[in-house]
Amino acid sequence: MTEPLPRAIDSWQKAELNAAEWMRYWGFGDARVTEGGADSGVDVWSRGALAQVKFEAVQVGRPVLQRLVGARGRNVEKALFVFSGAGFSSPAVEYANDMDICLFKYTLVGAMSPENIIARTFLQRFDATRAAVLRGAEYGDSTERALVLTQLAAALRAVEAKRLASGEAEKKPDSPGQGLLGCGVVLLLTWVCLAVKLGSLGNKIVMAVWIGLSIALIISGIVASSSGSTDEESLTAPGGSGEPFPGSSKEPASAPTAVDKSRQRAGSESG
């Protein structure tokens, strides 16, 4: 539900309608104006709250609040609201703080402002709840979101397990690229696990930085690993770094000596 639009408050009837609309916006969806008329004790009724609305040029005093408490009777779980266009006296504010009554002052166009600590606390809780609901609507259904994040976490675990198994099979020490890749996967997996546990993707800025850093590490690891593999291949290629061809002797052939030549001639003559 959207915040009530401005309206001219020029009668007690409009003041009561305006108060009822604000209460519906604050979560009391069944709030409605009673049929008792002005000064009947309860001007706006809801299953979860009662309200008194004053359209007077003088501040509301403590007796008005006491009558509202009496009208609530034993239904102490119901919230109490008092709306005034002129404000409240100091004794009324003190009594409202003791009895958990929300005091609101409305303007000539119907806007509301809290007049005591109880009303301010109520608005803070309402704003926090509304923000949570809006975040949930932005990111989709919580059950569906948790399922997607769980699947992503499982996929990341499979990738990490495959990488570790491959590294053990090759019996090669981890390269810097593998370390970066592992850090990126672990960092991303940690965020996914936290999101699944908390049921929320969290702050957008933190989420963007976290995921961006994870992806950067993963890409850097892949690039570094690819570069390392290319270097190894160049070292083992013919002519790459002075390494001998496969099957060739490690020692270079030495030049024939005079003795060797004599032996070769003797063998030729005997033949």
PDB file of C-alpha atoms in Angstrom, residues 232-253:
ATOM      1  CA  GLU A 232      55.736 -25.508 -19.679  1.00  0.00           C
ATOM      2  CA  GLU A 233      54.881 -26.466 -23.250  1.00  0.00           C
ATOM      3  CA  SER A 234      57.415 -24.006 -24.653  1.00  0.00           C
ATOM      4  CA  LEU A 235      60.119 -25.449 -22.421  1.00  0.00           C
ATOM      5  CA  THR A 236      59.559 -29.023 -23.652  1.00  0.00           C
ATOM      6  CA  ALA A 237      59.112 -28.131 -27.343  1.00  0.00           C
ATOM      7  CA  PRO A 238      62.022 -28.815 -29.810  1.00  0.00           C
ATOM      8  CA  GLY A 239      64.385 -25.850 -29.788  1.00  0.00           C
ATOM      9  CA  GLY A 240      62.423 -24.184 -27.047  1.00  0.00           C
ATOM     10  CA  SER A 241      65.164 -23.942 -24.438  1.00  0.00           C
ATOM     11  CA  GLY A 242      68.054 -26.141 -25.512  1.00  0.00           C
ATOM     12  CA  GLU A 243      66.375 -29.381 -24.367  1.00  0.00           C
ATOM     13  CA  PRO A 244      67.262 -32.476 -26.460  1.00  0.00           C
ATOM     14  CA  PHE A 245      64.798 -34.185 -28.746  1.00  0.00           C
ATOM     15  CA  PRO A 246      62.982 -37.200 -27.326  1.00  0.00           C
ATOM     16  CA  GLY A 247      65.179 -40.334 -27.589  1.00  0.00           C
ATOM     17  CA  SER A 248      68.381 -38.414 -28.154  1.00  0.00           C
ATOM     18  CA  SER A 249      71.454 -38.767 -25.946  1.00  0.00           C
ATOM     19  CA  LYS A 250      71.990 -36.207 -23.264  1.00  0.00           C
ATOM     20  CA  GLU A 251      75.743 -35.977 -24.014  1.00  0.00           C
ATOM     21  CA  PRO A 252      76.799 -34.265 -27.273  1.00  0.00           C
ATOM     22  CA  ALA A 253      78.918 -36.373 -29.695  1.00  0.00           C
TER      23      ALA A 253
END
